[in-house]
Amino acid sequence: PTHTWTTQIFRFRGTVWPHIWKQWLLLTLYTVAAYVFCAHQGTNLGRIEGNFLGSVLSFLLVFRANQSYSRYWQGRTIVTQLFCDLREVLTMALVFIPGGARSYAWRWHTYRKGDHCGVRDRQAQEGMEQLTDDFDKIISEERVDVVR
């Protein structure tokens, strides 16, 4: 069991260490011996002009970041489209819910008068308000919930 971070770091059983410790020890001894030799003799075992590994790692890191950024935007676009389509479906469903007497009268008044911009005279508007019943209130709340 690993109760602390030190037991997690210095654990030997259940890890790959039993399988690789000989190779690791051999490579570590070789590296230390090469360093001591170079420090004692004042020589250098090799010269690399420029940092090739840093360039390759930088390219790979930028490439991966660019890929993840494009996947993020692809996912965000898909989710946005999903919610837009969902809103459209709910809006279409609410259009076909009849409501009460006021909604019925409003639809037919608008259709007969050709008033598609929502502008009515004051008397017609007050007459519509008197027709409001429970079904109109319920459908009005449902429409507001969809808009939210």
PDB file of C-alpha atoms in Angstrom:
ATOM      1  CA  PRO A   1       0.000   0.000   0.000  1.00  0.00           C
ATOM      2  CA  THR A   2       1.158   3.526  -0.776  1.00  0.00           C
ATOM      3  CA  HIS A   3       0.086   5.872   1.966  1.00  0.00           C
ATOM      4  CA  THR A   4       2.629   8.636   1.361  1.00  0.00           C
ATOM      5  CA  TRP A   5       4.420  10.007  -1.664  1.00  0.00           C
ATOM      6  CA  THR A   6       7.775   8.662  -0.490  1.00  0.00           C
ATOM      7  CA  THR A   7       6.546   5.070  -0.515  1.00  0.00           C
ATOM      8  CA  GLN A   8       5.207   5.688  -4.012  1.00  0.00           C
ATOM      9  CA  ILE A   9       8.585   6.940  -5.251  1.00  0.00           C
ATOM     10  CA  PHE A  10      10.854   4.418  -3.520  1.00  0.00           C
ATOM     11  CA  ARG A  11       8.696   1.348  -4.124  1.00  0.00           C
ATOM     12  CA  PHE A  12      10.452  -1.632  -5.732  1.00  0.00           C
ATOM     13  CA  ARG A  13       7.833  -4.385  -5.847  1.00  0.00           C
ATOM     14  CA  GLY A  14       5.053  -4.132  -8.366  1.00  0.00           C
ATOM     15  CA  THR A  15       7.062  -1.860 -10.671  1.00  0.00           C
ATOM     16  CA  VAL A  16       9.407  -2.403 -13.607  1.00  0.00           C
ATOM     17  CA  TRP A  17      12.509  -2.004 -11.429  1.00  0.00           C
ATOM     18  CA  PRO A  18      13.000  -5.754 -10.794  1.00  0.00           C
ATOM     19  CA  HIS A  19      13.224  -6.242 -14.559  1.00  0.00           C
ATOM     20  CA  ILE A  20      15.489  -3.312 -15.511  1.00  0.00           C
ATOM     21  CA  TRP A  21      17.691  -2.599 -12.505  1.00  0.00           C
ATOM     22  CA  LYS A  22      20.703  -4.442 -13.990  1.00  0.00           C
ATOM     23  CA  GLN A  23      20.577  -2.490 -17.265  1.00  0.00           C
ATOM     24  CA  TRP A  24      20.052   0.763 -15.387  1.00  0.00           C
ATOM     25  CA  LEU A  25      23.000   0.090 -13.065  1.00  0.00           C
ATOM     26  CA  LEU A  26      25.269  -0.807 -16.015  1.00  0.00           C
ATOM     27  CA  LEU A  27      24.313   2.348 -17.936  1.00  0.00           C
ATOM     28  CA  THR A  28      24.749   4.528 -14.848  1.00  0.00           C
ATOM     29  CA  LEU A  29      28.214   3.085 -14.123  1.00  0.00           C
ATOM     30  CA  TYR A  30      29.246   3.605 -17.753  1.00  0.00           C
ATOM     31  CA  THR A  31      28.054   7.233 -17.703  1.00  0.00           C
ATOM     32  CA  VAL A  32      29.841   7.994 -14.420  1.00  0.00           C
ATOM     33  CA  ALA A  33      33.057   6.342 -15.675  1.00  0.00           C
ATOM     34  CA  ALA A  34      32.937   8.364 -18.920  1.00  0.00           C
ATOM     35  CA  TYR A  35      32.396  11.585 -16.983  1.00  0.00           C
ATOM     36  CA  VAL A  36      35.295  10.858 -14.576  1.00  0.00           C
ATOM     37  CA  PHE A  37      37.548   9.985 -17.505  1.00  0.00           C
ATOM     38  CA  CYS A  38      36.709  13.190 -19.382  1.00  0.00           C
ATOM     39  CA  ALA A  39      37.086  15.331 -16.246  1.00  0.00           C
ATOM     40  CA  HIS A  40      40.447  13.734 -15.403  1.00  0.00           C
ATOM     41  CA  GLN A  41      41.877  13.867 -18.947  1.00  0.00           C
ATOM     42  CA  GLY A  42      40.325  17.212 -19.915  1.00  0.00           C
ATOM     43  CA  THR A  43      38.882  15.763 -23.124  1.00  0.00           C
ATOM     44  CA  ASN A  44      35.511  15.716 -24.769  1.00  0.00           C
ATOM     45  CA  LEU A  45      34.092  12.504 -26.230  1.00  0.00           C
ATOM     46  CA  GLY A  46      32.015  14.211 -28.880  1.00  0.00           C
ATOM     47  CA  ARG A  47      30.947  17.541 -30.250  1.00  0.00           C
ATOM     48  CA  ILE A  48      27.492  18.335 -31.590  1.00  0.00           C
ATOM     49  CA  GLU A  49      27.008  21.669 -33.289  1.00  0.00           C
ATOM     50  CA  GLY A  50      23.570  22.918 -32.321  1.00  0.00           C
ATOM     51  CA  ASN A  51      20.865  21.271 -30.323  1.00  0.00           C
ATOM     52  CA  PHE A  52      19.167  18.752 -32.614  1.00  0.00           C
ATOM     53  CA  LEU A  53      17.109  17.087 -29.879  1.00  0.00           C
ATOM     54  CA  GLY A  54      15.678  20.395 -28.658  1.00  0.00           C
ATOM     55  CA  SER A  55      14.557  21.325 -32.179  1.00  0.00           C
ATOM     56  CA  VAL A  56      12.834  18.007 -32.757  1.00  0.00           C
ATOM     57  CA  LEU A  57      11.099  18.079 -29.366  1.00  0.00           C
ATOM     58  CA  SER A  58       9.964  21.663 -29.931  1.00  0.00           C
ATOM     59  CA  PHE A  59       8.511  20.759 -33.324  1.00  0.00           C
ATOM     60  CA  LEU A  60       6.680  17.749 -31.915  1.00  0.00           C
ATOM     61  CA  LEU A  61       5.344  19.748 -28.973  1.00  0.00           C
ATOM     62  CA  VAL A  62       4.040  22.539 -31.218  1.00  0.00           C
ATOM     63  CA  PHE A  63       2.509  19.990 -33.600  1.00  0.00           C
ATOM     64  CA  ARG A  64       0.725  18.234 -30.745  1.00  0.00           C
ATOM     65  CA  ALA A  65      -0.496  21.517 -29.252  1.00  0.00           C
ATOM     66  CA  ASN A  66      -1.828  22.575 -32.647  1.00  0.00           C
ATOM     67  CA  GLN A  67      -3.663  19.274 -33.058  1.00  0.00           C
ATOM     68  CA  SER A  68      -5.230  19.466 -29.614  1.00  0.00           C
ATOM     69  CA  TYR A  69      -6.296  23.078 -30.214  1.00  0.00           C
ATOM     70  CA  SER A  70      -7.981  22.157 -33.495  1.00  0.00           C
ATOM     71  CA  ARG A  71      -9.738  19.202 -31.821  1.00  0.00           C
ATOM     72  CA  TYR A  72     -10.934  21.514 -29.043  1.00  0.00           C
ATOM     73  CA  TRP A  73     -12.465  23.911 -31.564  1.00  0.00           C
ATOM     74  CA  GLN A  74     -13.985  21.044 -33.520  1.00  0.00           C
ATOM     75  CA  GLY A  75     -15.644  19.728 -30.348  1.00  0.00           C
ATOM     76  CA  ARG A  76     -16.782  23.176 -29.318  1.00  0.00           C
ATOM     77  CA  THR A  77     -18.317  23.777 -32.745  1.00  0.00           C
ATOM     78  CA  ILE A  78     -20.148  20.449 -32.644  1.00  0.00           C
ATOM     79  CA  VAL A  79     -21.552  21.122 -29.156  1.00  0.00           C
ATOM     80  CA  THR A  80     -22.621  24.640 -30.167  1.00  0.00           C
ATOM     81  CA  GLN A  81     -24.375  23.273 -33.239  1.00  0.00           C
ATOM     82  CA  LEU A  82     -26.064  20.606 -31.103  1.00  0.00           C
ATOM     83  CA  PHE A  83     -27.510  23.207 -28.737  1.00  0.00           C
ATOM     84  CA  CYS A  84     -28.605  25.437 -31.634  1.00  0.00           C
ATOM     85  CA  ASP A  85     -30.387  22.502 -33.254  1.00  0.00           C
ATOM     86  CA  LEU A  86     -31.963  21.545 -29.932  1.00  0.00           C
ATOM     87  CA  ARG A  87     -33.241  25.095 -29.485  1.00  0.00           C
ATOM     88  CA  GLU A  88     -34.678  25.061 -33.009  1.00  0.00           C
ATOM     89  CA  VAL A  89     -36.487  21.768 -32.406  1.00  0.00           C
ATOM     90  CA  LEU A  90     -37.960  23.026 -29.131  1.00  0.00           C
ATOM     91  CA  THR A  91     -38.984  26.300 -30.727  1.00  0.00           C
ATOM     92  CA  MET A  92     -40.724  24.473 -33.541  1.00  0.00           C
ATOM     93  CA  ALA A  93     -42.464  22.225 -31.010  1.00  0.00           C
ATOM     94  CA  LEU A  94     -43.688  25.248 -29.051  1.00  0.00           C
ATOM     95  CA  VAL A  95     -45.058  26.868 -32.184  1.00  0.00           C
ATOM     96  CA  PHE A  96     -47.419  23.937 -32.632  1.00  0.00           C
ATOM     97  CA  ILE A  97     -48.636  23.882 -29.014  1.00  0.00           C
ATOM     98  CA  PRO A  98     -51.966  25.681 -29.262  1.00  0.00           C
ATOM     99  CA  GLY A  99     -52.241  27.226 -25.793  1.00  0.00           C
ATOM    100  CA  GLY A 100     -55.564  28.681 -24.674  1.00  0.00           C
ATOM    101  CA  ALA A 101     -58.282  30.978 -25.966  1.00  0.00           C
ATOM    102  CA  ARG A 102     -56.022  34.035 -26.114  1.00  0.00           C
ATOM    103  CA  SER A 103     -53.413  32.239 -28.240  1.00  0.00           C
ATOM    104  CA  TYR A 104     -56.113  30.972 -30.586  1.00  0.00           C
ATOM    105  CA  ALA A 105     -57.664  34.416 -30.968  1.00  0.00           C
ATOM    106  CA  TRP A 106     -54.259  36.041 -31.433  1.00  0.00           C
ATOM    107  CA  ARG A 107     -53.306  33.654 -34.245  1.00  0.00           C
ATOM    108  CA  TRP A 108     -56.567  34.152 -36.107  1.00  0.00           C
ATOM    109  CA  HIS A 109     -56.665  37.919 -35.514  1.00  0.00           C
ATOM    110  CA  THR A 110     -53.149  38.282 -36.877  1.00  0.00           C
ATOM    111  CA  TYR A 111     -53.918  36.108 -39.866  1.00  0.00           C
ATOM    112  CA  ARG A 112     -57.166  37.885 -40.812  1.00  0.00           C
ATOM    113  CA  LYS A 113     -55.833  41.403 -40.356  1.00  0.00           C
ATOM    114  CA  GLY A 114     -52.526  40.677 -42.089  1.00  0.00           C
ATOM    115  CA  ASP A 115     -50.758  41.997 -39.001  1.00  0.00           C
ATOM    116  CA  HIS A 116     -47.536  39.986 -39.074  1.00  0.00           C
ATOM    117  CA  CYS A 117     -45.400  42.594 -37.324  1.00  0.00           C
ATOM    118  CA  GLY A 118     -47.181  42.340 -33.998  1.00  0.00           C
ATOM    119  CA  VAL A 119     -48.630  45.881 -34.112  1.00  0.00           C
ATOM    120  CA  ARG A 120     -52.270  46.080 -33.036  1.00  0.00           C
ATOM    121  CA  ASP A 121     -54.599  48.776 -31.976  1.00  0.00           C
ATOM    122  CA  ARG A 122     -55.153  49.241 -28.231  1.00  0.00           C
ATOM    123  CA  GLN A 123     -58.719  47.914 -28.251  1.00  0.00           C
ATOM    124  CA  ALA A 124     -57.737  44.645 -29.942  1.00  0.00           C
ATOM    125  CA  GLN A 125     -54.878  44.183 -27.483  1.00  0.00           C
ATOM    126  CA  GLU A 126     -57.124  44.689 -24.438  1.00  0.00           C
ATOM    127  CA  GLY A 127     -59.680  42.279 -25.883  1.00  0.00           C
ATOM    128  CA  MET A 128     -56.973  39.644 -26.244  1.00  0.00           C
ATOM    129  CA  GLU A 129     -55.815  40.078 -22.641  1.00  0.00           C
ATOM    130  CA  GLN A 130     -59.305  39.311 -21.343  1.00  0.00           C
ATOM    131  CA  LEU A 131     -59.234  35.916 -23.084  1.00  0.00           C
ATOM    132  CA  THR A 132     -56.163  34.720 -21.124  1.00  0.00           C
ATOM    133  CA  ASP A 133     -56.783  31.417 -19.341  1.00  0.00           C
ATOM    134  CA  ASP A 134     -54.691  28.783 -17.553  1.00  0.00           C
ATOM    135  CA  PHE A 135     -53.549  27.136 -20.807  1.00  0.00           C
ATOM    136  CA  ASP A 136     -52.198  30.462 -22.044  1.00  0.00           C
ATOM    137  CA  LYS A 137     -50.281  30.957 -18.802  1.00  0.00           C
ATOM    138  CA  ILE A 138     -48.798  27.446 -18.958  1.00  0.00           C
ATOM    139  CA  ILE A 139     -47.670  27.753 -22.574  1.00  0.00           C
ATOM    140  CA  SER A 140     -46.268  31.195 -21.876  1.00  0.00           C
ATOM    141  CA  GLU A 141     -44.140  29.778 -19.050  1.00  0.00           C
ATOM    142  CA  GLU A 142     -42.977  26.927 -21.275  1.00  0.00           C
ATOM    143  CA  ARG A 143     -41.935  29.337 -24.013  1.00  0.00           C
ATOM    144  CA  VAL A 144     -40.001  31.458 -21.533  1.00  0.00           C
ATOM    145  CA  ASP A 145     -38.245  28.341 -20.191  1.00  0.00           C
ATOM    146  CA  VAL A 146     -37.136  27.367 -23.699  1.00  0.00           C
ATOM    147  CA  VAL A 147     -35.808  30.845 -24.353  1.00  0.00           C
ATOM    148  CA  ARG A 148     -33.818  30.749 -21.133  1.00  0.00           C
TER     149      ARG A 148
END
